[in-house]
Each structure stands twice: as C-alpha cells, then as structure tokens.
mmCIF file of C-alpha atoms in Angstrom:
data_model
loop_
_atom_site.group_PDB
_atom_site.id
_atom_site.type_symbol
_atom_site.label_atom_id
_atom_site.label_comp_id
_atom_site.label_asym_id
_atom_site.label_seq_id
_atom_site.Cartn_x
_atom_site.Cartn_y
_atom_site.Cartn_z
ATOM 1 C CA MET A 1 6.949 -58.480 67.214
ATOM 2 C CA ASP A 2 6.725 -58.984 63.455
ATOM 3 C CA ASP A 3 9.536 -60.717 61.588
ATOM 4 C CA PRO A 4 11.460 -57.963 59.748
ATOM 5 C CA ASP A 5 11.292 -60.068 56.581
ATOM 6 C CA GLN A 6 7.508 -59.822 56.720
ATOM 7 C CA LEU A 7 7.240 -56.115 57.465
ATOM 8 C CA PRO A 8 5.528 -54.069 54.726
ATOM 9 C CA PHE A 9 7.590 -51.104 53.558
ATOM 10 C CA PRO A 10 6.466 -48.006 51.621
ATOM 11 C CA SER A 11 6.886 -47.843 47.862
ATOM 12 C CA ARG A 12 10.103 -46.600 46.292
ATOM 13 C CA ASN A 13 8.641 -43.154 45.562
ATOM 14 C CA VAL A 14 7.650 -42.739 49.192
ATOM 15 C CA LEU A 15 10.839 -44.176 50.690
ATOM 16 C CA MET A 16 13.107 -41.812 48.761
ATOM 17 C CA LYS A 17 11.483 -38.705 50.243
ATOM 18 C CA THR A 18 13.839 -37.158 52.793
ATOM 19 C CA ASN A 19 10.998 -36.228 55.150
ATOM 20 C CA ILE A 20 9.767 -39.837 55.153
ATOM 21 C CA GLN A 21 13.234 -41.156 55.972
ATOM 22 C CA GLY A 22 13.482 -38.555 58.713
ATOM 23 C CA ALA A 23 10.126 -39.610 60.154
ATOM 24 C CA ILE A 24 11.164 -43.280 60.074
ATOM 25 C CA TYR A 25 14.362 -42.500 61.949
ATOM 26 C CA THR A 26 12.687 -40.265 64.520
ATOM 27 C CA SER A 27 9.763 -42.551 65.261
ATOM 28 C CA LEU A 28 11.586 -45.889 65.143
ATOM 29 C CA PHE A 29 15.298 -45.526 65.780
ATOM 30 C CA ASP A 30 16.020 -42.267 67.621
ATOM 31 C CA CYS A 31 16.563 -43.419 71.204
ATOM 32 C CA SER A 32 16.285 -39.844 72.470
ATOM 33 C CA LYS A 33 12.682 -39.795 71.227
ATOM 34 C CA ARG A 34 11.710 -43.324 72.288
ATOM 35 C CA LYS A 35 11.302 -44.218 75.938
ATOM 36 C CA PHE A 36 11.006 -47.943 75.193
ATOM 37 C CA SER A 37 13.027 -49.300 72.272
ATOM 38 C CA PRO A 38 13.008 -52.785 70.711
ATOM 39 C CA PRO A 39 16.132 -54.976 71.031
ATOM 40 C CA ASP A 40 19.250 -53.967 69.132
ATOM 41 C CA ARG A 41 19.203 -57.158 67.062
ATOM 42 C CA TYR A 42 15.667 -56.417 65.911
ATOM 43 C CA LYS A 43 16.586 -52.823 65.011
ATOM 44 C CA TYR A 44 19.636 -54.147 63.154
ATOM 45 C CA ARG A 45 17.559 -56.541 61.040
ATOM 46 C CA VAL A 46 14.922 -53.906 60.226
ATOM 47 C CA LEU A 47 17.529 -51.277 59.324
ATOM 48 C CA LYS A 48 19.489 -53.731 57.213
ATOM 49 C CA LYS A 49 16.418 -54.465 55.108
ATOM 50 C CA LEU A 50 15.380 -50.805 54.969
ATOM 51 C CA LEU A 51 18.800 -49.618 53.794
ATOM 52 C CA ARG A 52 18.906 -52.356 51.157
ATOM 53 C CA LEU A 53 15.538 -51.172 49.850
ATOM 54 C CA LEU A 54 16.746 -47.587 49.837
ATOM 55 C CA GLU A 55 19.939 -48.481 47.959
ATOM 56 C CA ASP A 56 17.949 -50.435 45.375
ATOM 57 C CA SER A 57 15.621 -47.449 44.960
ATOM 58 C CA VAL A 58 18.378 -44.995 44.083
ATOM 59 C CA GLU A 59 18.068 -43.993 40.419
ATOM 60 C CA ASP A 60 20.075 -40.775 40.376
ATOM 61 C CA PRO A 61 22.954 -40.790 42.891
ATOM 62 C CA GLU A 62 23.181 -37.003 42.697
ATOM 63 C CA GLU A 63 19.493 -36.443 43.444
ATOM 64 C CA ASP A 64 18.416 -39.432 45.520
ATOM 65 C CA GLU A 65 19.632 -39.301 49.113
ATOM 66 C CA ILE A 66 19.729 -41.817 51.929
ATOM 67 C CA SER A 67 19.384 -40.443 55.446
ATOM 68 C CA ASP A 68 22.690 -40.016 57.281
ATOM 69 C CA ASP A 69 20.871 -40.665 60.539
ATOM 70 C CA LEU A 70 19.693 -44.083 59.332
ATOM 71 C CA CYS A 71 23.170 -44.957 58.052
ATOM 72 C CA ASP A 72 24.874 -43.802 61.254
ATOM 73 C CA CYS A 73 22.399 -45.758 63.373
ATOM 74 C CA PHE A 74 23.063 -48.915 61.359
ATOM 75 C CA ALA A 75 26.841 -48.425 61.591
ATOM 76 C CA GLU A 76 26.545 -48.106 65.369
ATOM 77 C CA LEU A 77 24.526 -51.323 65.561
ATOM 78 C CA VAL A 78 27.087 -53.142 63.406
ATOM 79 C CA ARG A 79 29.799 -52.220 65.909
ATOM 80 C CA LYS A 80 27.791 -53.532 68.859
ATOM 81 C CA PRO A 81 27.999 -57.154 70.066
ATOM 82 C CA LEU A 82 24.481 -58.421 69.346
ATOM 83 C CA ALA A 83 22.720 -61.326 71.015
ATOM 84 C CA SER A 84 22.208 -64.458 68.924
ATOM 85 C CA GLU A 85 18.789 -65.051 67.367
ATOM 86 C CA ILE A 86 18.032 -67.779 69.908
ATOM 87 C CA ASP A 87 19.089 -65.692 72.904
ATOM 88 C CA ALA A 88 17.232 -62.647 71.587
ATOM 89 C CA SER A 89 14.007 -64.643 71.219
ATOM 90 C CA ARG A 90 14.178 -65.693 74.868
ATOM 91 C CA ARG A 91 14.737 -62.251 76.309
ATOM 92 C CA LYS A 92 11.934 -59.971 77.350
ATOM 93 C CA CYS A 93 11.780 -56.798 75.336
ATOM 94 C CA TYR A 94 9.572 -53.757 74.839
ATOM 95 C CA VAL A 95 6.918 -54.082 72.137
ATOM 96 C CA THR A 96 4.809 -51.035 71.332
ATOM 97 C CA TYR A 97 1.379 -51.620 69.771
ATOM 98 C CA THR A 98 -0.154 -48.736 67.862
ATOM 99 C CA PHE A 99 -3.852 -47.845 67.908
ATOM 100 C CA PRO A 100 -5.494 -48.291 64.460
ATOM 101 C CA ASN A 101 -5.249 -44.745 63.172
ATOM 102 C CA THR A 102 -3.732 -42.747 60.322
ATOM 103 C CA SER A 103 -2.587 -40.015 62.697
ATOM 104 C CA SER A 104 1.125 -39.585 63.327
ATOM 105 C CA ASN A 105 0.238 -39.184 67.019
ATOM 106 C CA ALA A 106 -1.735 -42.417 67.304
ATOM 107 C CA SER A 107 -2.126 -43.817 70.818
ATOM 108 C CA THR A 108 0.053 -46.750 71.847
ATOM 109 C CA VAL A 109 0.336 -49.520 74.415
ATOM 110 C CA THR A 110 3.830 -50.714 75.335
ATOM 111 C CA MET A 111 4.311 -54.208 76.710
ATOM 112 C CA LEU A 112 7.333 -55.919 78.204
ATOM 113 C CA GLU A 113 7.065 -59.396 76.736
ATOM 114 C CA SER A 114 8.920 -62.246 75.081
ATOM 115 C CA PRO A 115 9.049 -62.735 71.296
ATOM 116 C CA SER A 116 9.227 -66.527 71.653
ATOM 117 C CA LEU A 117 6.088 -68.588 71.177
ATOM 118 C CA MET A 118 6.524 -70.351 74.503
ATOM 119 C CA ALA A 119 8.601 -69.604 77.568
ATOM 120 C CA SER A 120 10.933 -72.188 79.072
ATOM 121 C CA SER A 121 8.369 -72.685 81.840
ATOM 122 C CA GLY A 122 5.836 -73.864 79.247
ATOM 123 C CA THR A 123 3.510 -70.869 79.452
ATOM 124 C CA THR A 124 2.294 -69.096 76.308
ATOM 125 C CA GLY A 125 1.295 -65.957 78.203
ATOM 126 C CA LEU A 126 4.546 -64.033 77.809
ATOM 127 C CA ARG A 127 3.464 -62.384 74.580
ATOM 128 C CA THR A 128 0.403 -60.673 73.111
ATOM 129 C CA TRP A 129 -1.383 -62.936 70.637
ATOM 130 C CA ASP A 130 -3.295 -62.110 67.477
ATOM 131 C CA ALA A 131 -6.705 -62.808 69.032
ATOM 132 C CA ALA A 132 -6.093 -60.060 71.624
ATOM 133 C CA LEU A 133 -4.943 -57.590 68.965
ATOM 134 C CA TYR A 134 -7.991 -58.405 66.832
ATOM 135 C CA LEU A 135 -10.349 -57.929 69.778
ATOM 136 C CA ALA A 136 -8.651 -54.609 70.613
ATOM 137 C CA THR A 137 -9.133 -53.518 66.998
ATOM 138 C CA CYS A 138 -12.843 -54.315 67.183
ATOM 139 C CA LEU A 139 -13.236 -52.600 70.566
ATOM 140 C CA SER A 140 -11.689 -49.495 68.995
ATOM 141 C CA SER A 141 -14.696 -49.095 66.703
ATOM 142 C CA PRO A 142 -17.644 -46.894 67.754
ATOM 143 C CA SER A 143 -19.825 -49.952 68.426
ATOM 144 C CA GLY A 144 -16.987 -51.713 70.246
ATOM 145 C CA ARG A 145 -16.392 -48.782 72.579
ATOM 146 C CA GLU A 146 -19.947 -49.133 73.871
ATOM 147 C CA PHE A 147 -18.955 -52.434 75.490
ATOM 148 C CA VAL A 148 -16.128 -50.768 77.405
ATOM 149 C CA LYS A 149 -16.841 -47.125 78.233
ATOM 150 C CA ASP A 150 -17.537 -46.591 81.949
ATOM 151 C CA LYS A 151 -17.577 -50.352 82.557
ATOM 152 C CA SER A 152 -15.783 -52.434 85.170
ATOM 153 C CA ILE A 153 -13.786 -55.173 83.433
ATOM 154 C CA LEU A 154 -12.374 -58.531 84.463
ATOM 155 C CA GLU A 155 -9.880 -60.092 82.048
ATOM 156 C CA LEU A 156 -9.481 -63.875 82.239
ATOM 157 C CA GLY A 157 -6.334 -65.701 81.123
ATOM 158 C CA ALA A 158 -4.921 -62.247 80.560
ATOM 159 C CA GLY A 159 -1.237 -63.090 80.416
ATOM 160 C CA LEU A 160 0.501 -59.714 80.473
ATOM 161 C CA GLY A 161 -2.724 -57.664 80.461
ATOM 162 C CA PHE A 162 -2.697 -55.946 77.072
ATOM 163 C CA LEU A 163 -6.496 -55.762 76.706
ATOM 164 C CA SER A 164 -7.152 -54.399 80.196
ATOM 165 C CA ILE A 165 -4.439 -51.771 79.877
ATOM 166 C CA PHE A 166 -5.765 -50.679 76.486
ATOM 167 C CA CYS A 167 -9.361 -50.439 77.715
ATOM 168 C CA VAL A 168 -8.475 -48.340 80.768
ATOM 169 C CA GLN A 169 -5.898 -46.165 79.051
ATOM 170 C CA HIS A 170 -7.683 -45.419 75.782
ATOM 171 C CA LEU A 171 -11.325 -46.593 75.766
ATOM 172 C CA GLY A 172 -12.662 -45.067 78.969
ATOM 173 C CA ALA A 173 -13.164 -48.206 81.058
ATOM 174 C CA LYS A 174 -14.040 -47.401 84.674
ATOM 175 C CA SER A 175 -11.728 -50.102 86.044
ATOM 176 C CA ALA A 176 -10.072 -53.368 85.100
ATOM 177 C CA LEU A 177 -8.664 -56.401 86.869
ATOM 178 C CA ILE A 178 -6.071 -58.476 85.017
ATOM 179 C CA THR A 179 -6.165 -62.150 86.076
ATOM 180 C CA ASP A 180 -4.156 -65.220 85.170
ATOM 181 C CA GLY A 181 -3.425 -68.545 86.794
ATOM 182 C CA ASN A 182 0.326 -67.979 86.499
ATOM 183 C CA GLY A 183 1.763 -65.876 89.320
ATOM 184 C CA GLU A 184 4.821 -64.837 87.309
ATOM 185 C CA LEU A 185 2.614 -63.453 84.548
ATOM 186 C CA VAL A 186 0.574 -61.532 87.097
ATOM 187 C CA LYS A 187 3.803 -60.057 88.450
ATOM 188 C CA ASP A 188 4.866 -59.075 84.919
ATOM 189 C CA SER A 189 1.447 -57.541 84.234
ATOM 190 C CA LYS A 190 1.975 -55.190 87.184
ATOM 191 C CA GLU A 191 5.146 -53.976 85.492
ATOM 192 C CA ASN A 192 3.208 -53.374 82.263
ATOM 193 C CA ILE A 193 0.633 -51.373 84.199
ATOM 194 C CA ARG A 194 3.482 -49.202 85.483
ATOM 195 C CA ILE A 195 5.129 -48.874 82.064
ATOM 196 C CA ASN A 196 1.921 -47.446 80.634
ATOM 197 C CA GLY A 197 1.594 -44.847 83.369
ATOM 198 C CA LEU A 198 -1.329 -46.472 85.174
ATOM 199 C CA GLY A 199 0.448 -47.628 88.322
ATOM 200 C CA ASP A 200 -1.021 -44.913 90.527
ATOM 201 C CA SER A 201 -4.324 -44.521 88.698
ATOM 202 C CA GLY A 202 -6.295 -46.747 91.055
ATOM 203 C CA LYS A 203 -8.210 -48.003 88.022
ATOM 204 C CA ILE A 204 -6.339 -51.197 87.193
ATOM 205 C CA ASN A 205 -4.781 -54.055 89.112
ATOM 206 C CA SER A 206 -3.831 -57.690 88.630
ATOM 207 C CA ALA A 207 -4.345 -60.891 90.609
ATOM 208 C CA VAL A 208 -3.900 -64.639 90.391
ATOM 209 C CA LEU A 209 -7.116 -66.429 89.486
ATOM 210 C CA THR A 210 -7.285 -70.154 88.796
ATOM 211 C CA TRP A 211 -10.430 -71.058 86.885
ATOM 212 C CA GLY A 212 -12.823 -73.122 88.926
ATOM 213 C CA ASP A 213 -11.602 -71.817 92.291
ATOM 214 C CA LYS A 214 -13.905 -69.781 94.474
ATOM 215 C CA LEU A 215 -13.551 -66.070 93.858
ATOM 216 C CA GLY A 216 -11.538 -64.560 96.678
ATOM 217 C CA SER A 217 -10.701 -61.156 98.067
ATOM 218 C CA ASN A 218 -7.831 -60.785 95.595
ATOM 219 C CA THR A 219 -10.265 -60.841 92.666
ATOM 220 C CA ASP A 220 -12.725 -58.187 93.792
ATOM 221 C CA GLY A 221 -10.802 -55.583 91.811
ATOM 222 C CA GLY A 222 -10.907 -53.203 94.728
ATOM 223 C CA ASN A 223 -14.710 -53.292 94.763
ATOM 224 C CA GLY A 224 -14.980 -53.786 98.503
ATOM 225 C CA GLY A 225 -15.578 -57.513 98.317
ATOM 226 C CA SER A 226 -17.945 -57.333 95.347
ATOM 227 C CA PHE A 227 -17.305 -59.420 92.235
ATOM 228 C CA CYS A 228 -19.919 -57.556 90.216
ATOM 229 C CA TYR A 229 -18.296 -56.784 86.876
ATOM 230 C CA ASP A 230 -19.933 -55.377 83.752
ATOM 231 C CA LEU A 231 -17.685 -57.059 81.202
ATOM 232 C CA VAL A 232 -15.391 -60.074 81.052
ATOM 233 C CA LEU A 233 -12.724 -60.212 78.345
ATOM 234 C CA GLY A 234 -10.723 -63.196 77.163
ATOM 235 C CA ALA A 235 -8.471 -63.888 74.184
ATOM 236 C CA ASP A 236 -7.195 -67.230 72.908
ATOM 237 C CA MET A 237 -8.883 -69.172 75.692
ATOM 238 C CA VAL A 238 -10.657 -71.761 73.537
ATOM 239 C CA TYR A 239 -7.949 -74.260 72.640
ATOM 240 C CA ASP A 240 -7.975 -76.863 75.421
ATOM 241 C CA PRO A 241 -11.272 -78.695 76.087
ATOM 242 C CA THR A 242 -10.041 -79.771 79.533
ATOM 243 C CA SER A 243 -10.149 -76.119 80.611
ATOM 244 C CA PHE A 244 -13.793 -75.553 79.659
ATOM 245 C CA ARG A 245 -15.361 -76.981 82.833
ATOM 246 C CA PRO A 246 -13.327 -74.804 85.270
ATOM 247 C CA LEU A 247 -13.803 -71.794 82.978
ATOM 248 C CA PHE A 248 -17.570 -72.234 83.034
ATOM 249 C CA SER A 249 -17.466 -72.612 86.819
ATOM 250 C CA THR A 250 -15.799 -69.216 87.088
ATOM 251 C CA LEU A 251 -18.221 -67.652 84.617
ATOM 252 C CA LYS A 252 -21.183 -68.987 86.594
ATOM 253 C CA GLN A 253 -19.859 -67.362 89.754
ATOM 254 C CA LEU A 254 -19.529 -64.068 87.910
ATOM 255 C CA PHE A 255 -23.043 -64.331 86.436
ATOM 256 C CA ASN A 256 -24.350 -64.998 89.941
ATOM 257 C CA GLU A 257 -22.923 -61.612 90.928
ATOM 258 C CA ASN A 258 -24.344 -59.819 87.871
ATOM 259 C CA ILE A 259 -26.924 -61.589 85.722
ATOM 260 C CA LYS A 260 -26.497 -58.827 83.105
ATOM 261 C CA LEU A 261 -22.782 -59.510 82.753
ATOM 262 C CA LYS A 262 -21.415 -59.630 79.206
ATOM 263 C CA VAL A 263 -18.492 -61.844 78.193
ATOM 264 C CA LEU A 264 -16.438 -61.219 75.052
ATOM 265 C CA ILE A 265 -14.140 -64.027 73.939
ATOM 266 C CA SER A 266 -11.833 -63.719 70.951
ATOM 267 C CA THR A 267 -10.378 -66.925 69.601
ATOM 268 C CA ALA A 268 -8.133 -67.871 66.706
ATOM 269 C CA VAL A 269 -9.684 -70.958 65.144
ATOM 270 C CA ARG A 270 -6.991 -73.609 64.907
ATOM 271 C CA ARG A 271 -9.309 -76.600 65.155
ATOM 272 C CA GLU A 272 -12.965 -76.304 64.234
ATOM 273 C CA SER A 273 -13.731 -79.399 66.311
ATOM 274 C CA THR A 274 -12.444 -77.732 69.509
ATOM 275 C CA LEU A 275 -14.551 -74.653 68.824
ATOM 276 C CA GLU A 276 -17.631 -76.821 68.280
ATOM 277 C CA VAL A 277 -17.042 -78.538 71.631
ATOM 278 C CA PHE A 278 -16.798 -75.142 73.316
ATOM 279 C CA LEU A 279 -19.999 -73.826 71.737
ATOM 280 C CA SER A 280 -21.902 -77.000 72.633
ATOM 281 C CA ALA A 281 -20.642 -76.782 76.213
ATOM 282 C CA CYS A 282 -21.825 -73.163 76.412
ATOM 283 C CA GLU A 283 -25.319 -74.243 75.414
ATOM 284 C CA ALA A 284 -25.286 -77.064 77.965
ATOM 285 C CA HIS A 285 -24.474 -74.516 80.702
ATOM 286 C CA ASN A 286 -27.344 -72.201 79.654
ATOM 287 C CA PHE A 287 -25.061 -69.604 78.118
ATOM 288 C CA SER A 288 -26.324 -67.714 75.081
ATOM 289 C CA VAL A 289 -23.613 -67.281 72.461
ATOM 290 C CA THR A 290 -23.665 -64.714 69.653
ATOM 291 C CA HIS A 291 -21.008 -64.609 66.973
ATOM 292 C CA LEU A 292 -20.197 -60.932 66.472
ATOM 293 C CA GLU A 293 -19.631 -60.285 62.799
ATOM 294 C CA ALA A 294 -16.401 -58.346 62.490
ATOM 295 C CA PRO A 295 -14.563 -58.626 59.173
ATOM 296 C CA MET A 296 -10.863 -59.393 59.350
ATOM 297 C CA ILE A 297 -8.884 -56.660 57.655
ATOM 298 C CA PRO A 298 -6.172 -57.908 55.255
ATOM 299 C CA GLU A 299 -2.722 -57.436 56.724
ATOM 300 C CA ASN A 300 -1.670 -54.912 54.062
ATOM 301 C CA GLU A 301 -4.691 -52.714 54.903
ATOM 302 C CA GLN A 302 -4.361 -52.712 58.704
ATOM 303 C CA LEU A 303 -3.633 -49.347 60.326
ATOM 304 C CA GLY A 304 -2.601 -50.571 63.749
ATOM 305 C CA PHE A 305 -2.665 -53.468 66.232
ATOM 306 C CA PHE A 306 -1.231 -55.462 63.353
ATOM 307 C CA HIS A 307 -2.204 -59.121 63.450
ATOM 308 C CA SER A 308 -2.038 -62.124 61.178
ATOM 309 C CA SER A 309 -5.070 -62.953 59.059
ATOM 310 C CA PHE A 310 -3.796 -66.453 58.279
ATOM 311 C CA ALA A 311 -6.161 -68.195 60.699
ATOM 312 C CA PRO A 312 -9.724 -66.929 61.162
ATOM 313 C CA ILE A 313 -10.414 -65.155 64.439
ATOM 314 C CA TYR A 314 -13.943 -65.105 65.867
ATOM 315 C CA ILE A 315 -15.410 -62.948 68.614
ATOM 316 C CA TYR A 316 -18.273 -64.342 70.698
ATOM 317 C CA LEU A 317 -20.601 -62.475 73.027
ATOM 318 C CA ILE A 318 -21.713 -64.721 75.896
ATOM 319 C CA THR A 319 -24.606 -63.935 78.198
ATOM 320 C CA TYR A 320 -26.605 -66.049 80.628
ATOM 321 C CA SER A 321 -29.904 -67.352 79.316
ATOM 322 C CA GLY A 322 -31.303 -69.046 82.442
ATOM 323 C CA LYS A 323 -32.832 -67.836 85.683
ATOM 324 C CA SER A 324 -30.008 -68.890 87.940
ATOM 325 C CA ALA A 325 -26.399 -69.584 87.085
#
C-alpha cells in the first residue's frame, strides 16, 4: 500500500472537475460501492492530502466546488478513534491491485495482507512485493500472456499468492498451486483465493512446500499424483545464497517431471554480487538462463500494478539444458 505522501494526484484543472471528485469518492471512499476497503487511518491520510490539494486549487470560491461527499467522509473519519501508525502497520488489511489499463472498469486482485515490511514472526511474505507486481505487469502483455494461457502453474515462495490468483482469474491459466514454506502464509493464501471468488473454482489451491524436500501428495495441485507443471513462477526469491541449493533441488525434481518446463523468476536487484552467485549456480546445475528484456515503466507513467522503479527488477526465464535433471 503506497504511502499517501507519495501518491500522485491529478493536476489542479482535473481535480476541480465535479465529475472527477465524484469518481474519486465513488471508487475509493464509498463503502457501499467497495466490498473491501483499506483501513480507516489510510483513508484518513489520503483524504486529508486530497482535501488540502483541493482547497489550494480553489481560485473562485463561487465557481470552484469541493465535493460534499469527500468532506463528509473526512469529517466522519475525524470523529472515529483511529489506530496508531504503528498498530495500523501491523494489522492485516485489504489491498486492491488494479490491472494496468486506462479503463474505469479495469480488473483487480484484492489481497488481505500486512503493510509492514516484516511480520513479528520474521517472515516477509505477508505483503505483495514490487517484483511480483512487475512480473504481473509483464505477464499482462500479449507476449507475457503466452506463458500463462491454458498452462498449469506452480508458484514457489508465493507468500499470499498474488501471482497465482492473477494468472487464474485474469490471464486464462488452466490451474495454479500456491506454495510456501510457511504454513501460516499458506493458510492466509487460501483466504485470498476465497476473497477473489476462486474458492470453488477447482482451479487453484495452496500447499506447504519446503524447498529441497521431496515433492509430496500435497503439491500435485490436484493432478492425481502428477507434478507435471507447464510453468513455475517466483518473485523476490534471489536474495539469500543459502537458499539456492534447496531451490535448485526442487527445480530439478520439477524438470524431471516435465523437461519442457519453463521457470520465470522476477527479482529486485539489491546486491549485484548475490545475483551473480545465483546465475553462476544456475549454470553449474545445467540450467539455461535468459534475461527477458522488459523495460521498467517510470512510476508516473504506470497504469496499474504500481511498483517502485527505485531498484532495478529483472525477469529470468530458466529452462533445463541437459539430458537429465
């Protein structure tokens, strides 16, 4: 969830249009129109900044109007007891991610997640990270959809399952299995499947999978004991060199099931040295790695799945180059 102080707002000429203010209220703050709303403190901070911008944009008090609905909503929030910033950051809340599109009816994925960078348990999987949003943006393109449409997908280190849910719900994936080594995250991912209306679809499920362990019946994705997937997805998995060996062990098992398997890994590059270790290890395990050229869109030009462009994010296609994994 973006910091309200960093949110881009329309220009003064656009903001002062009554229909624009009405659309902002209806799409963002009208609880009767939104099934899943962000926390009250977050709405308060966004509205506070928005109303300040509107007040500063007034040039003719008799002609320029500020939406009563926006003002009434803010007044109601002011009267409410709001959680502190620290408490709010620790609570799970609904975050809705919008498909990159200029349409007012753009598709969305709603996730129940935590705004904090790390949960008290030490896991980082309680939120959707930029590398996943960037990969989803690329998969939304015509060439990206070819990786997903009618394919069976296994997501590794999935956290709350954003990518799998998006692929099944909007990109035509045949099926998807969300996996993570943390049982609590897997439990939460099941709730996110339900939130997005896929609970009874039979197309998506989640299971605990610890890298390096032998694939078990819980990771067959409902394929009758088969682990033959078409595509493996992973985001922000390349940051700890100690995890590479068990990760490669799992990938080898999956390649043994389907030698034509494709693996897409999206990673935010925080340390070039760690990435170099990963790429060298891939070569040592007979994996072919292709860097997929996908330009990062500046933040002020993004149309959806908004993500930071501060750190470079790379997407790698991994296939098996040997005769036997």
